[in-house]
Each structure stands twice: as structure tokens, then as C-alpha cells.
CSV table of C-alpha atoms and ligand atoms in Angstrom, one decimal:
chain,number,residue,atom,x,y,z
A,1,MET,CA,-28.0,42.1,-28.3
A,2,ASP,CA,-25.3,44.6,-27.9
A,3,VAL,CA,-24.3,47.0,-30.7
A,4,GLU,CA,-20.7,44.9,-31.4
A,5,SER,CA,-22.5,41.8,-32.0
A,6,LEU,CA,-25.1,43.4,-34.1
A,7,TYR,CA,-22.2,45.0,-36.2
A,8,GLN,CA,-20.5,41.5,-36.5
A,9,ASP,CA,-23.9,39.9,-37.6
A,10,ILE,CA,-24.3,42.6,-40.3
A,11,ILE,CA,-20.7,41.9,-41.6
A,12,LEU,CA,-21.2,38.3,-41.4
A,13,ASP,CA,-24.5,38.5,-43.4
A,14,HIS,CA,-22.7,40.6,-46.1
A,15,TYR,CA,-19.8,37.7,-46.2
A,16,LYS,CA,-22.3,34.9,-46.4
A,17,HIS,CA,-24.7,36.7,-49.0
A,18,PRO,CA,-22.8,39.3,-51.0
A,19,ARG,CA,-24.7,41.9,-52.8
A,20,GLY,CA,-24.4,42.0,-56.3
A,21,ARG,CA,-21.5,40.0,-56.6
A,22,SER,CA,-20.7,39.2,-60.5
A,23,LEU,CA,-18.6,40.7,-62.9
A,24,ILE,CA,-20.1,43.1,-65.7
A,25,ASP,CA,-19.7,42.7,-69.5
A,26,GLU,CA,-18.0,45.8,-70.6
A,27,PRO,CA,-16.4,47.7,-67.9
A,28,SER,CA,-15.1,50.9,-68.4
A,29,GLY,CA,-12.3,50.3,-66.0
A,30,GLU,CA,-11.1,47.6,-63.5
A,31,SER,CA,-8.9,47.2,-60.7
A,32,HIS,CA,-7.6,44.1,-59.0
A,33,GLN,CA,-6.4,44.6,-55.6
A,34,VAL,CA,-4.4,42.2,-53.4
A,35,ASN,CA,-3.9,42.6,-49.5
A,36,PRO,CA,-0.9,40.2,-49.1
A,37,THR,CA,-0.6,40.3,-45.4
A,38,CYS,CA,-4.3,38.7,-45.2
A,39,GLY,CA,-4.4,36.9,-48.6
A,40,ASP,CA,-7.4,39.0,-49.7
A,41,GLU,CA,-8.3,39.6,-53.1
A,42,VAL,CA,-11.0,41.7,-54.9
A,43,THR,CA,-11.4,42.9,-58.5
A,44,VAL,CA,-13.8,45.7,-58.8
A,45,GLN,CA,-15.2,46.9,-62.4
A,46,VAL,CA,-17.2,50.4,-63.0
A,47,SER,CA,-19.0,51.5,-65.8
A,48,LEU,CA,-21.7,54.5,-66.3
A,49,ASP,CA,-25.3,53.8,-67.1
A,50,ASP,CA,-27.0,56.1,-69.6
A,51,ASP,CA,-27.8,58.2,-66.8
A,52,GLY,CA,-24.2,58.8,-65.8
A,53,ARG,CA,-24.6,56.3,-62.7
A,54,LEU,CA,-22.2,53.8,-61.7
A,55,VAL,CA,-22.8,50.0,-62.6
A,56,ILE,CA,-20.3,47.8,-60.5
A,57,GLY,CA,-19.2,44.7,-60.9
A,58,TYR,CA,-17.0,42.6,-58.5
A,59,GLU,CA,-15.6,39.4,-57.5
A,60,GLY,CA,-13.2,38.5,-54.7
A,61,GLN,CA,-11.7,36.0,-52.1
A,62,GLY,CA,-10.5,36.4,-48.7
A,63,CYS,CA,-11.4,36.9,-45.1
A,64,SER,CA,-14.8,37.7,-43.9
A,65,ILE,CA,-13.9,41.7,-43.5
A,66,SER,CA,-12.4,41.9,-47.3
A,67,GLN,CA,-15.4,40.3,-48.6
A,68,ALA,CA,-18.2,41.7,-46.5
A,69,SER,CA,-16.7,45.4,-47.3
A,70,ALA,CA,-17.0,44.7,-51.1
A,71,SER,CA,-20.6,43.7,-50.6
A,72,VAL,CA,-21.6,46.7,-48.8
A,73,MET,CA,-19.4,48.9,-51.3
A,74,SER,CA,-21.5,47.4,-54.1
A,75,GLU,CA,-24.5,48.1,-52.2
A,76,MET,CA,-23.7,51.5,-51.5
A,77,VAL,CA,-22.3,52.9,-54.8
A,78,SER,CA,-24.1,50.8,-57.3
A,79,GLY,CA,-26.5,53.3,-59.1
A,80,ALA,CA,-25.0,56.1,-57.6
A,81,ALA,CA,-23.6,59.5,-59.2
A,82,PRO,CA,-19.9,59.3,-59.2
A,83,ALA,CA,-19.8,62.4,-57.0
A,84,ASP,CA,-22.0,60.5,-54.4
A,85,ALA,CA,-20.0,57.3,-54.5
A,86,ASP,CA,-16.9,59.2,-53.8
A,87,THR,CA,-18.5,60.9,-50.6
A,88,VAL,CA,-19.5,57.3,-49.5
A,89,ARG,CA,-16.0,56.5,-50.1
A,90,GLN,CA,-14.4,58.9,-48.3
A,91,ALA,CA,-16.6,58.6,-45.3
A,92,PHE,CA,-15.6,55.1,-45.0
A,93,VAL,CA,-11.9,55.8,-45.6
A,94,GLU,CA,-12.5,58.1,-42.7
A,95,LEU,CA,-14.4,55.6,-40.6
A,96,MET,CA,-11.6,53.1,-40.9
A,97,HIS,CA,-9.0,55.8,-39.6
A,98,SER,CA,-11.3,56.5,-36.8
A,99,LYS,CA,-9.6,53.7,-34.5
A,100,GLY,CA,-13.2,52.8,-33.6
A,101,ALA,CA,-13.8,56.2,-32.1
A,102,ALA,CA,-16.3,57.4,-34.8
A,103,ASP,CA,-19.9,57.7,-34.7
A,104,PRO,CA,-20.5,56.7,-38.2
A,105,ASP,CA,-23.6,58.2,-40.1
A,106,GLU,CA,-25.8,55.5,-41.5
A,107,GLU,CA,-27.6,57.8,-43.6
A,108,VAL,CA,-24.1,58.3,-45.7
A,109,LEU,CA,-22.7,54.6,-45.1
A,110,GLY,CA,-25.4,52.2,-44.8
A,111,ASP,CA,-24.3,48.9,-43.6
A,112,GLY,CA,-20.9,50.0,-43.6
A,113,ILE,CA,-21.4,51.6,-40.3
A,114,ALA,CA,-20.9,48.2,-39.1
A,115,PHE,CA,-16.9,48.1,-39.9
A,116,VAL,CA,-16.6,50.8,-36.9
A,117,GLY,CA,-15.3,48.1,-34.8
A,118,VAL,CA,-12.8,46.7,-37.5
A,119,ALA,CA,-11.1,50.3,-37.4
A,120,LYS,CA,-9.6,49.3,-33.7
A,121,TYR,CA,-7.5,46.6,-35.3
A,122,PRO,CA,-4.9,47.8,-37.5
A,123,ALA,CA,-4.3,44.5,-39.5
A,124,ARG,CA,-7.8,44.4,-40.5
A,125,ILE,CA,-8.0,48.1,-41.7
A,126,LYS,CA,-6.3,47.1,-45.1
A,127,CYS,CA,-8.9,44.3,-45.4
A,128,ALA,CA,-11.9,46.5,-45.2
A,129,LEU,CA,-10.3,49.4,-47.5
A,130,LEU,CA,-9.5,46.9,-50.1
A,131,PRO,CA,-12.5,47.1,-52.6
A,132,TRP,CA,-12.7,50.7,-52.0
A,133,MET,CA,-9.3,51.1,-53.1
A,134,ALA,CA,-10.0,49.1,-56.1
A,135,LEU,CA,-13.0,51.0,-56.8
A,136,GLN,CA,-11.2,54.5,-56.5
A,137,ASP,CA,-8.4,52.6,-58.9
A,138,ALA,CA,-11.1,51.3,-61.6
A,139,GLU,CA,-13.0,54.9,-61.6
A,140,ALA,CA,-9.7,56.3,-62.4
A,141,LYS,CA,-9.0,53.8,-65.2
A,142,ALA,CA,-12.4,54.4,-66.5
A,143,GLY,CA,-11.7,58.1,-66.6
A,144,ILE,CA,-14.6,58.5,-64.2
A,145,GLY,CA,-13.7,61.4,-61.9
A,146,PRO,CA,-15.8,62.4,-59.0
A,147,ASP,CA,-17.0,65.5,-60.2
A,148,GLN,CA,-16.0,68.4,-58.0
A,149,GLU,CA,-19.7,69.3,-57.0
A,150,GLY,CA,-19.0,72.0,-54.3
A,151,THR,CA,-16.0,71.4,-51.5
A,152,SER,CA,-15.4,68.3,-50.2
A,153,THR,CA,-16.0,68.3,-46.3
A,154,SER,CA,-13.3,66.1,-45.2
B,1,LIG,ZN1,-8.3,40.1,-44.8
């Protein structure tokens, strides 16, 4: 199996078996994002637990890319400190702007690396970024900023 079909399988698996897909009771912030060109919709909710780690709720509908990306987003940032979640988000945004030429770091991105091929298709980049934009917006509404720990490497 080549890498490209392996990555497609990872995306399809997240689409068919979304991780942690549900809404939370009392979100501190919530964002509903729509990608009209594809018809994707995603709602992302955030709050912080007692340890200051992210609790993520989400749901959505749309293409496999957008919904799989939401699942990966949830998997990668649930339970993470906001600053760490921001590192992942920035790495994912960078990956989607790589035109498919990146060599993504699985340590940072987890299954997010599977989206490297998506970055070759400009029409699909918005699909992949949608839940991450919703995450950023929901955090902003909740007043959860990434603590500026050190300097950003991007
Ligand atoms: Zn889409």
C-alpha cells in the first residue's frame, strides 16, 4: 500500500468513525463555521477543565475531508493545554499551505499528517481547515488564548 492510499484510509476512517464527536454541556466558547463552496458545516465548542486543559465538543456535516479533519482536530487537541493545541493548529495550517510538498511531523500532527495530499487541491484546503478555524474562533470567544510560551516557530 502506498503512502497516499494509506493517508486516504486514515481520512476515511476518521470520517466513518469520528473521534469524540458530541457537544458539551456548558461550553465557554462556540463557533459555527460554514464552507459554502462545499457545503460543509462544523460547530466547535471549547471549555477548560480544572487543570486548564481543553475540553472539545463538535459536530458537523459535509464532505469526508471536513468531517475527518474535525475528528483529527478533536483527537489532537482534547486534553491539551491551549498553547500546545495552538502549536498543533499552526502546524496543520502550515501543512495545508504547503501545496502537498511538506514532510509533516507525526509527533505534532498525529493523523493530521494524512491531510498532506489534500493540500494539493486548493478547493479542498478550506474543507480541511474549517474545524481548525472554528477551534480558533471558539477559543477566542471563550477568552482562551494560547499563552505566549516562548516565541512561535512559525
Ligand atoms: Zn468539503
